[in-house]
Amino acid sequence: MYPELFDKLIEHLRRLPGIGEKSAERFAFFLLDQDEEYLTEFGNTLYDLKDKIGFCPVCGFISDKNECELCKDENRDRSKILVVSYSKDVIAIEKTKAYNGLYHVLNGVISSKKGIYPDDLNIEALLKRIDGEVKEVIVATSPTFDGETTALYLDKILNSKGVLVTRLASGLPMGASLDYADELTLIKAMNNRRKFEG
Ligand SMILES: [Zn+2]
């Protein structure tokens, strides 16, 4: 019923998480109402996204493809590396202000169901970072089945490097994504982190 281009816009918007037909339509009409300057700026940002945004070569956090601000920060405790699955988990932990060490982002979790194996994740770069300066690696993957599988795998390979490997304490709801946990729960889980069993 709509012009072809407008239908296409609605289709694009529908792909966004949590957006249904009605919302996509509403957003499309909202965009149509905006001035050309805004729309050009919006379009250019999307156009540049894949080209200009990538990952920090050291830790895997989202960056302009150069070393990120977290890695460059001289005031951080370089004896600890906290490992998470996604960049948004770093933001969740940063918000708690309870951690001042370094980070490492795997950009995924091991999942045999989805065919994601250790080689598909940013693990090689993590192993390279384990030098004499790093004393503890805190594994903070989500308490889901895949998150646990990933944590156990990391524990196994990191142990052979002679570094202390710890896991965030339970208390995080099983199956919950890390960035959905409230700050207090995250702080508690961090303060009560434990060594792997077995
Ligand atoms: Zn970095």
JSON list of C-alpha atoms and ligand atoms in Angstrom, two decimals:
[
{"chain": "A", "resi": 1, "resn": "MET", "atom": "CA", "xyz": [0.00, 0.00, 0.00]},
{"chain": "A", "resi": 2, "resn": "TYR", "atom": "CA", "xyz": [2.86, 2.34, 0.78]},
{"chain": "A", "resi": 3, "resn": "PRO", "atom": "CA", "xyz": [5.37, 3.45, -1.86]},
{"chain": "A", "resi": 4, "resn": "GLU", "atom": "CA", "xyz": [8.07, 0.85, -2.37]},
{"chain": "A", "resi": 5, "resn": "LEU", "atom": "CA", "xyz": [10.87, 2.82, -0.70]},
{"chain": "A", "resi": 6, "resn": "PHE", "atom": "CA", "xyz": [8.74, 3.49, 2.35]},
{"chain": "A", "resi": 7, "resn": "ASP", "atom": "CA", "xyz": [7.85, -0.20, 2.62]},
{"chain": "A", "resi": 8, "resn": "LYS", "atom": "CA", "xyz": [11.55, -0.98, 2.43]},
{"chain": "A", "resi": 9, "resn": "LEU", "atom": "CA", "xyz": [12.26, 1.44, 5.29]},
{"chain": "A", "resi": 10, "resn": "ILE", "atom": "CA", "xyz": [9.59, -0.26, 7.41]},
{"chain": "A", "resi": 11, "resn": "GLU", "atom": "CA", "xyz": [11.16, -3.64, 6.64]},
{"chain": "A", "resi": 12, "resn": "HIS", "atom": "CA", "xyz": [14.60, -2.39, 7.77]},
{"chain": "A", "resi": 13, "resn": "LEU", "atom": "CA", "xyz": [13.20, -1.01, 11.00]},
{"chain": "A", "resi": 14, "resn": "ARG", "atom": "CA", "xyz": [11.35, -4.25, 11.71]},
{"chain": "A", "resi": 15, "resn": "ARG", "atom": "CA", "xyz": [14.66, -6.08, 11.89]},
{"chain": "A", "resi": 16, "resn": "LEU", "atom": "CA", "xyz": [15.64, -4.14, 14.99]},
{"chain": "A", "resi": 17, "resn": "PRO", "atom": "CA", "xyz": [15.26, -6.17, 18.20]},
{"chain": "A", "resi": 18, "resn": "GLY", "atom": "CA", "xyz": [11.91, -5.76, 19.90]},
{"chain": "A", "resi": 19, "resn": "ILE", "atom": "CA", "xyz": [10.35, -3.80, 17.02]},
{"chain": "A", "resi": 20, "resn": "GLY", "atom": "CA", "xyz": [7.05, -5.03, 15.62]},
{"chain": "A", "resi": 21, "resn": "GLU", "atom": "CA", "xyz": [5.11, -3.93, 12.54]},
{"chain": "A", "resi": 22, "resn": "LYS", "atom": "CA", "xyz": [3.29, -1.09, 14.32]},
{"chain": "A", "resi": 23, "resn": "SER", "atom": "CA", "xyz": [6.43, 0.44, 15.85]},
{"chain": "A", "resi": 24, "resn": "ALA", "atom": "CA", "xyz": [8.34, 0.12, 12.58]},
{"chain": "A", "resi": 25, "resn": "GLU", "atom": "CA", "xyz": [5.56, 2.01, 10.83]},
{"chain": "A", "resi": 26, "resn": "ARG", "atom": "CA", "xyz": [5.56, 4.70, 13.52]},
{"chain": "A", "resi": 27, "resn": "PHE", "atom": "CA", "xyz": [9.36, 5.13, 13.25]},
{"chain": "A", "resi": 28, "resn": "ALA", "atom": "CA", "xyz": [9.14, 5.31, 9.46]},
{"chain": "A", "resi": 29, "resn": "PHE", "atom": "CA", "xyz": [6.61, 8.17, 9.63]},
{"chain": "A", "resi": 30, "resn": "PHE", "atom": "CA", "xyz": [8.75, 9.85, 12.29]},
{"chain": "A", "resi": 31, "resn": "LEU", "atom": "CA", "xyz": [11.77, 9.72, 9.97]},
{"chain": "A", "resi": 32, "resn": "LEU", "atom": "CA", "xyz": [9.74, 11.06, 7.07]},
{"chain": "A", "resi": 33, "resn": "ASP", "atom": "CA", "xyz": [8.94, 14.08, 9.24]},
{"chain": "A", "resi": 34, "resn": "GLN", "atom": "CA", "xyz": [12.58, 14.89, 9.99]},
{"chain": "A", "resi": 35, "resn": "ASP", "atom": "CA", "xyz": [14.56, 17.49, 8.06]},
{"chain": "A", "resi": 36, "resn": "GLU", "atom": "CA", "xyz": [17.00, 16.48, 5.37]},
{"chain": "A", "resi": 37, "resn": "GLU", "atom": "CA", "xyz": [20.09, 17.43, 7.38]},
{"chain": "A", "resi": 38, "resn": "TYR", "atom": "CA", "xyz": [19.23, 14.97, 10.15]},
{"chain": "A", "resi": 39, "resn": "LEU", "atom": "CA", "xyz": [18.39, 12.19, 7.71]},
{"chain": "A", "resi": 40, "resn": "THR", "atom": "CA", "xyz": [21.64, 12.67, 5.78]},
{"chain": "A", "resi": 41, "resn": "GLU", "atom": "CA", "xyz": [23.62, 12.61, 9.02]},
{"chain": "A", "resi": 42, "resn": "PHE", "atom": "CA", "xyz": [21.73, 9.48, 10.15]},
{"chain": "A", "resi": 43, "resn": "GLY", "atom": "CA", "xyz": [22.31, 7.80, 6.79]},
{"chain": "A", "resi": 44, "resn": "ASN", "atom": "CA", "xyz": [26.02, 8.66, 6.75]},
{"chain": "A", "resi": 45, "resn": "THR", "atom": "CA", "xyz": [26.44, 7.25, 10.26]},
{"chain": "A", "resi": 46, "resn": "LEU", "atom": "CA", "xyz": [24.93, 3.95, 9.15]},
{"chain": "A", "resi": 47, "resn": "TYR", "atom": "CA", "xyz": [27.02, 3.99, 5.99]},
{"chain": "A", "resi": 48, "resn": "ASP", "atom": "CA", "xyz": [30.26, 4.45, 7.95]},
{"chain": "A", "resi": 49, "resn": "LEU", "atom": "CA", "xyz": [29.39, 1.98, 10.73]},
{"chain": "A", "resi": 50, "resn": "LYS", "atom": "CA", "xyz": [31.04, -1.18, 9.45]},
{"chain": "A", "resi": 51, "resn": "ASP", "atom": "CA", "xyz": [33.97, 0.68, 7.96]},
{"chain": "A", "resi": 52, "resn": "LYS", "atom": "CA", "xyz": [34.88, 2.78, 10.99]},
{"chain": "A", "resi": 53, "resn": "ILE", "atom": "CA", "xyz": [33.80, 0.69, 13.98]},
{"chain": "A", "resi": 54, "resn": "GLY", "atom": "CA", "xyz": [35.54, -2.52, 14.90]},
{"chain": "A", "resi": 55, "resn": "PHE", "atom": "CA", "xyz": [37.35, -3.99, 17.86]},
{"chain": "A", "resi": 56, "resn": "CYS", "atom": "CA", "xyz": [40.32, -2.98, 20.00]},
{"chain": "A", "resi": 57, "resn": "PRO", "atom": "CA", "xyz": [43.23, -5.13, 18.78]},
{"chain": "A", "resi": 58, "resn": "VAL", "atom": "CA", "xyz": [44.32, -5.72, 22.40]},
{"chain": "A", "resi": 59, "resn": "CYS", "atom": "CA", "xyz": [41.12, -6.51, 24.30]},
{"chain": "A", "resi": 60, "resn": "GLY", "atom": "CA", "xyz": [38.35, -6.90, 21.71]},
{"chain": "A", "resi": 61, "resn": "PHE", "atom": "CA", "xyz": [36.18, -4.09, 23.09]},
{"chain": "A", "resi": 62, "resn": "ILE", "atom": "CA", "xyz": [34.24, -2.08, 20.50]},
{"chain": "A", "resi": 63, "resn": "SER", "atom": "CA", "xyz": [36.49, 0.71, 19.20]},
{"chain": "A", "resi": 64, "resn": "ASP", "atom": "CA", "xyz": [37.40, 2.77, 16.15]},
{"chain": "A", "resi": 65, "resn": "LYS", "atom": "CA", "xyz": [39.74, -0.16, 15.38]},
{"chain": "A", "resi": 66, "resn": "ASN", "atom": "CA", "xyz": [42.57, 1.39, 17.42]},
{"chain": "A", "resi": 67, "resn": "GLU", "atom": "CA", "xyz": [43.57, 0.49, 20.98]},
{"chain": "A", "resi": 68, "resn": "CYS", "atom": "CA", "xyz": [40.63, 1.46, 23.21]},
{"chain": "A", "resi": 69, "resn": "GLU", "atom": "CA", "xyz": [40.55, 3.98, 26.07]},
{"chain": "A", "resi": 70, "resn": "LEU", "atom": "CA", "xyz": [40.27, 1.20, 28.67]},
{"chain": "A", "resi": 71, "resn": "CYS", "atom": "CA", "xyz": [43.50, -0.46, 27.52]},
{"chain": "A", "resi": 72, "resn": "LYS", "atom": "CA", "xyz": [45.29, 2.87, 27.31]},
{"chain": "A", "resi": 73, "resn": "ASP", "atom": "CA", "xyz": [44.23, 3.99, 30.80]},
{"chain": "A", "resi": 74, "resn": "GLU", "atom": "CA", "xyz": [47.41, 4.12, 32.91]},
{"chain": "A", "resi": 75, "resn": "ASN", "atom": "CA", "xyz": [45.42, 4.23, 36.16]},
{"chain": "A", "resi": 76, "resn": "ARG", "atom": "CA", "xyz": [44.02, 0.73, 35.73]},
{"chain": "A", "resi": 77, "resn": "ASP", "atom": "CA", "xyz": [45.27, -2.26, 37.70]},
{"chain": "A", "resi": 78, "resn": "ARG", "atom": "CA", "xyz": [47.21, -4.24, 35.09]},
{"chain": "A", "resi": 79, "resn": "SER", "atom": "CA", "xyz": [47.44, -7.37, 37.25]},
{"chain": "A", "resi": 80, "resn": "LYS", "atom": "CA", "xyz": [43.78, -8.28, 36.59]},
{"chain": "A", "resi": 81, "resn": "ILE", "atom": "CA", "xyz": [41.90, -9.07, 33.40]},
{"chain": "A", "resi": 82, "resn": "LEU", "atom": "CA", "xyz": [38.13, -9.53, 33.53]},
{"chain": "A", "resi": 83, "resn": "VAL", "atom": "CA", "xyz": [36.80, -11.62, 30.63]},
{"chain": "A", "resi": 84, "resn": "VAL", "atom": "CA", "xyz": [33.29, -11.02, 29.28]},
{"chain": "A", "resi": 85, "resn": "SER", "atom": "CA", "xyz": [31.36, -12.19, 26.23]},
{"chain": "A", "resi": 86, "resn": "TYR", "atom": "CA", "xyz": [30.25, -8.83, 24.83]},
{"chain": "A", "resi": 87, "resn": "SER", "atom": "CA", "xyz": [31.21, -5.16, 24.89]},
{"chain": "A", "resi": 88, "resn": "LYS", "atom": "CA", "xyz": [27.91, -4.27, 26.59]},
{"chain": "A", "resi": 89, "resn": "ASP", "atom": "CA", "xyz": [28.98, -6.42, 29.58]},
{"chain": "A", "resi": 90, "resn": "VAL", "atom": "CA", "xyz": [32.03, -4.16, 30.01]},
{"chain": "A", "resi": 91, "resn": "ILE", "atom": "CA", "xyz": [29.72, -1.16, 30.20]},
{"chain": "A", "resi": 92, "resn": "ALA", "atom": "CA", "xyz": [27.54, -2.95, 32.81]},
{"chain": "A", "resi": 93, "resn": "ILE", "atom": "CA", "xyz": [30.59, -3.65, 35.00]},
{"chain": "A", "resi": 94, "resn": "GLU", "atom": "CA", "xyz": [32.07, -0.18, 34.50]},
{"chain": "A", "resi": 95, "resn": "LYS", "atom": "CA", "xyz": [28.80, 1.31, 35.79]},
{"chain": "A", "resi": 96, "resn": "THR", "atom": "CA", "xyz": [29.27, -0.46, 39.12]},
{"chain": "A", "resi": 97, "resn": "LYS", "atom": "CA", "xyz": [32.63, 1.34, 39.63]},
{"chain": "A", "resi": 98, "resn": "ALA", "atom": "CA", "xyz": [33.64, -1.76, 41.62]},
{"chain": "A", "resi": 99, "resn": "TYR", "atom": "CA", "xyz": [36.37, -2.89, 39.23]},
{"chain": "A", "resi": 100, "resn": "ASN", "atom": "CA", "xyz": [39.49, -1.10, 38.09]},
{"chain": "A", "resi": 101, "resn": "GLY", "atom": "CA", "xyz": [41.43, -3.74, 36.20]},
{"chain": "A", "resi": 102, "resn": "LEU", "atom": "CA", "xyz": [41.67, -4.51, 32.50]},
{"chain": "A", "resi": 103, "resn": "TYR", "atom": "CA", "xyz": [39.08, -6.25, 30.33]},
{"chain": "A", "resi": 104, "resn": "HIS", "atom": "CA", "xyz": [38.98, -8.81, 27.57]},
{"chain": "A", "resi": 105, "resn": "VAL", "atom": "CA", "xyz": [35.96, -9.24, 25.30]},
{"chain": "A", "resi": 106, "resn": "LEU", "atom": "CA", "xyz": [35.46, -12.64, 23.63]},
{"chain": "A", "resi": 107, "resn": "ASN", "atom": "CA", "xyz": [32.77, -11.34, 21.26]},
{"chain": "A", "resi": 108, "resn": "GLY", "atom": "CA", "xyz": [30.63, -14.44, 21.73]},
{"chain": "A", "resi": 109, "resn": "VAL", "atom": "CA", "xyz": [30.35, -17.68, 23.68]},
{"chain": "A", "resi": 110, "resn": "ILE", "atom": "CA", "xyz": [31.22, -21.25, 22.82]},
{"chain": "A", "resi": 111, "resn": "SER", "atom": "CA", "xyz": [28.05, -22.93, 21.56]},
{"chain": "A", "resi": 112, "resn": "SER", "atom": "CA", "xyz": [28.07, -26.33, 19.92]},
{"chain": "A", "resi": 113, "resn": "LYS", "atom": "CA", "xyz": [24.42, -25.80, 19.03]},
{"chain": "A", "resi": 114, "resn": "LYS", "atom": "CA", "xyz": [25.21, -22.68, 17.01]},
{"chain": "A", "resi": 115, "resn": "GLY", "atom": "CA", "xyz": [28.51, -24.07, 15.76]},
{"chain": "A", "resi": 116, "resn": "ILE", "atom": "CA", "xyz": [30.65, -21.53, 17.63]},
{"chain": "A", "resi": 117, "resn": "TYR", "atom": "CA", "xyz": [33.97, -22.97, 18.76]},
{"chain": "A", "resi": 118, "resn": "PRO", "atom": "CA", "xyz": [36.96, -21.51, 20.67]},
{"chain": "A", "resi": 119, "resn": "ASP", "atom": "CA", "xyz": [38.69, -20.58, 17.42]},
{"chain": "A", "resi": 120, "resn": "ASP", "atom": "CA", "xyz": [35.75, -18.33, 16.52]},
{"chain": "A", "resi": 121, "resn": "LEU", "atom": "CA", "xyz": [36.20, -16.26, 19.67]},
{"chain": "A", "resi": 122, "resn": "ASN", "atom": "CA", "xyz": [38.79, -13.67, 20.68]},
{"chain": "A", "resi": 123, "resn": "ILE", "atom": "CA", "xyz": [40.74, -16.16, 22.81]},
{"chain": "A", "resi": 124, "resn": "GLU", "atom": "CA", "xyz": [44.11, -16.25, 21.07]},
{"chain": "A", "resi": 125, "resn": "ALA", "atom": "CA", "xyz": [44.60, -12.55, 21.87]},
{"chain": "A", "resi": 126, "resn": "LEU", "atom": "CA", "xyz": [43.75, -13.24, 25.52]},
{"chain": "A", "resi": 127, "resn": "LEU", "atom": "CA", "xyz": [46.45, -15.90, 25.81]},
{"chain": "A", "resi": 128, "resn": "LYS", "atom": "CA", "xyz": [48.96, -13.47, 24.36]},
{"chain": "A", "resi": 129, "resn": "ARG", "atom": "CA", "xyz": [48.17, -10.99, 27.13]},
{"chain": "A", "resi": 130, "resn": "ILE", "atom": "CA", "xyz": [49.04, -13.43, 29.92]},
{"chain": "A", "resi": 131, "resn": "ASP", "atom": "CA", "xyz": [52.55, -12.32, 30.76]},
{"chain": "A", "resi": 132, "resn": "GLY", "atom": "CA", "xyz": [54.24, -11.95, 34.12]},
{"chain": "A", "resi": 133, "resn": "GLU", "atom": "CA", "xyz": [52.26, -8.82, 34.95]},
{"chain": "A", "resi": 134, "resn": "VAL", "atom": "CA", "xyz": [48.81, -10.47, 34.92]},
{"chain": "A", "resi": 135, "resn": "LYS", "atom": "CA", "xyz": [48.12, -12.29, 38.20]},
{"chain": "A", "resi": 136, "resn": "GLU", "atom": "CA", "xyz": [44.38, -12.99, 37.95]},
{"chain": "A", "resi": 137, "resn": "VAL", "atom": "CA", "xyz": [41.88, -13.61, 35.16]},
{"chain": "A", "resi": 138, "resn": "ILE", "atom": "CA", "xyz": [38.27, -13.18, 36.27]},
{"chain": "A", "resi": 139, "resn": "VAL", "atom": "CA", "xyz": [35.86, -15.03, 33.99]},
{"chain": "A", "resi": 140, "resn": "ALA", "atom": "CA", "xyz": [32.56, -13.16, 33.87]},
{"chain": "A", "resi": 141, "resn": "THR", "atom": "CA", "xyz": [30.64, -14.90, 31.12]},
{"chain": "A", "resi": 142, "resn": "SER", "atom": "CA", "xyz": [26.87, -15.07, 31.75]},
{"chain": "A", "resi": 143, "resn": "PRO", "atom": "CA", "xyz": [25.56, -17.93, 33.92]},
{"chain": "A", "resi": 144, "resn": "THR", "atom": "CA", "xyz": [23.95, -19.67, 30.95]},
{"chain": "A", "resi": 145, "resn": "PHE", "atom": "CA", "xyz": [24.83, -23.13, 29.64]},
{"chain": "A", "resi": 146, "resn": "ASP", "atom": "CA", "xyz": [27.03, -21.67, 26.89]},
{"chain": "A", "resi": 147, "resn": "GLY", "atom": "CA", "xyz": [28.53, -19.13, 29.29]},
{"chain": "A", "resi": 148, "resn": "GLU", "atom": "CA", "xyz": [29.49, -21.91, 31.72]},
{"chain": "A", "resi": 149, "resn": "THR", "atom": "CA", "xyz": [30.95, -24.03, 28.93]},
{"chain": "A", "resi": 150, "resn": "THR", "atom": "CA", "xyz": [33.07, -21.06, 27.85]},
{"chain": "A", "resi": 151, "resn": "ALA", "atom": "CA", "xyz": [34.19, -20.40, 31.44]},
{"chain": "A", "resi": 152, "resn": "LEU", "atom": "CA", "xyz": [35.29, -24.01, 31.96]},
{"chain": "A", "resi": 153, "resn": "TYR", "atom": "CA", "xyz": [37.20, -23.98, 28.69]},
{"chain": "A", "resi": 154, "resn": "LEU", "atom": "CA", "xyz": [39.01, -20.76, 29.64]},
{"chain": "A", "resi": 155, "resn": "ASP", "atom": "CA", "xyz": [39.83, -22.13, 33.10]},
{"chain": "A", "resi": 156, "resn": "LYS", "atom": "CA", "xyz": [41.43, -25.18, 31.52]},
{"chain": "A", "resi": 157, "resn": "ILE", "atom": "CA", "xyz": [43.66, -23.32, 29.07]},
{"chain": "A", "resi": 158, "resn": "LEU", "atom": "CA", "xyz": [44.54, -20.45, 31.41]},
{"chain": "A", "resi": 159, "resn": "ASN", "atom": "CA", "xyz": [45.52, -22.73, 34.28]},
{"chain": "A", "resi": 160, "resn": "SER", "atom": "CA", "xyz": [48.31, -24.12, 32.17]},
{"chain": "A", "resi": 161, "resn": "LYS", "atom": "CA", "xyz": [49.64, -20.56, 31.92]},
{"chain": "A", "resi": 162, "resn": "GLY", "atom": "CA", "xyz": [50.09, -20.41, 35.68]},
{"chain": "A", "resi": 163, "resn": "VAL", "atom": "CA", "xyz": [47.65, -17.58, 36.29]},
{"chain": "A", "resi": 164, "resn": "LEU", "atom": "CA", "xyz": [44.91, -17.54, 38.96]},
{"chain": "A", "resi": 165, "resn": "VAL", "atom": "CA", "xyz": [41.52, -18.00, 37.27]},
{"chain": "A", "resi": 166, "resn": "THR", "atom": "CA", "xyz": [38.39, -16.96, 39.16]},
{"chain": "A", "resi": 167, "resn": "ARG", "atom": "CA", "xyz": [34.69, -16.95, 38.32]},
{"chain": "A", "resi": 168, "resn": "LEU", "atom": "CA", "xyz": [32.08, -14.43, 39.42]},
{"chain": "A", "resi": 169, "resn": "ALA", "atom": "CA", "xyz": [30.17, -15.74, 42.43]},
{"chain": "A", "resi": 170, "resn": "SER", "atom": "CA", "xyz": [26.73, -17.21, 41.98]},
{"chain": "A", "resi": 171, "resn": "GLY", "atom": "CA", "xyz": [23.89, -14.92, 42.89]},
{"chain": "A", "resi": 172, "resn": "LEU", "atom": "CA", "xyz": [23.52, -13.85, 39.32]},
{"chain": "A", "resi": 173, "resn": "PRO", "atom": "CA", "xyz": [20.29, -15.49, 38.23]},
{"chain": "A", "resi": 174, "resn": "MET", "atom": "CA", "xyz": [20.94, -18.62, 36.17]},
{"chain": "A", "resi": 175, "resn": "GLY", "atom": "CA", "xyz": [20.33, -18.00, 32.51]},
{"chain": "A", "resi": 176, "resn": "ALA", "atom": "CA", "xyz": [20.38, -14.22, 32.92]},
{"chain": "A", "resi": 177, "resn": "SER", "atom": "CA", "xyz": [22.47, -12.05, 30.70]},
{"chain": "A", "resi": 178, "resn": "LEU", "atom": "CA", "xyz": [25.18, -10.11, 32.53]},
{"chain": "A", "resi": 179, "resn": "ASP", "atom": "CA", "xyz": [24.04, -6.71, 31.35]},
{"chain": "A", "resi": 180, "resn": "TYR", "atom": "CA", "xyz": [20.55, -7.31, 32.79]},
{"chain": "A", "resi": 181, "resn": "ALA", "atom": "CA", "xyz": [21.85, -7.90, 36.32]},
{"chain": "A", "resi": 182, "resn": "ASP", "atom": "CA", "xyz": [21.37, -4.97, 38.66]},
{"chain": "A", "resi": 183, "resn": "GLU", "atom": "CA", "xyz": [24.48, -3.16, 39.87]},
{"chain": "A", "resi": 184, "resn": "LEU", "atom": "CA", "xyz": [24.35, -4.41, 43.46]},
{"chain": "A", "resi": 185, "resn": "THR", "atom": "CA", "xyz": [24.12, -8.06, 42.35]},
{"chain": "A", "resi": 186, "resn": "LEU", "atom": "CA", "xyz": [27.08, -7.50, 40.03]},
{"chain": "A", "resi": 187, "resn": "ILE", "atom": "CA", "xyz": [29.18, -5.89, 42.78]},
{"chain": "A", "resi": 188, "resn": "LYS", "atom": "CA", "xyz": [28.37, -8.79, 45.14]},
{"chain": "A", "resi": 189, "resn": "ALA", "atom": "CA", "xyz": [29.22, -11.36, 42.48]},
{"chain": "A", "resi": 190, "resn": "MET", "atom": "CA", "xyz": [32.50, -9.60, 41.84]},
{"chain": "A", "resi": 191, "resn": "ASN", "atom": "CA", "xyz": [33.52, -9.30, 45.48]},
{"chain": "A", "resi": 192, "resn": "ASN", "atom": "CA", "xyz": [32.69, -12.95, 46.17]},
{"chain": "A", "resi": 193, "resn": "ARG", "atom": "CA", "xyz": [34.40, -14.38, 43.14]},
{"chain": "A", "resi": 194, "resn": "ARG", "atom": "CA", "xyz": [35.86, -17.85, 43.61]},
{"chain": "A", "resi": 195, "resn": "LYS", "atom": "CA", "xyz": [38.35, -20.24, 42.17]},
{"chain": "A", "resi": 196, "resn": "PHE", "atom": "CA", "xyz": [37.08, -22.91, 39.81]},
{"chain": "A", "resi": 197, "resn": "GLU", "atom": "CA", "xyz": [36.21, -26.23, 41.43]},
{"chain": "A", "resi": 198, "resn": "GLY", "atom": "CA", "xyz": [37.55, -29.55, 40.30]},
{"chain": "B", "resi": 1, "resn": "ZN", "atom": "ZN", "xyz": [41.17, -2.44, 24.54]}
]
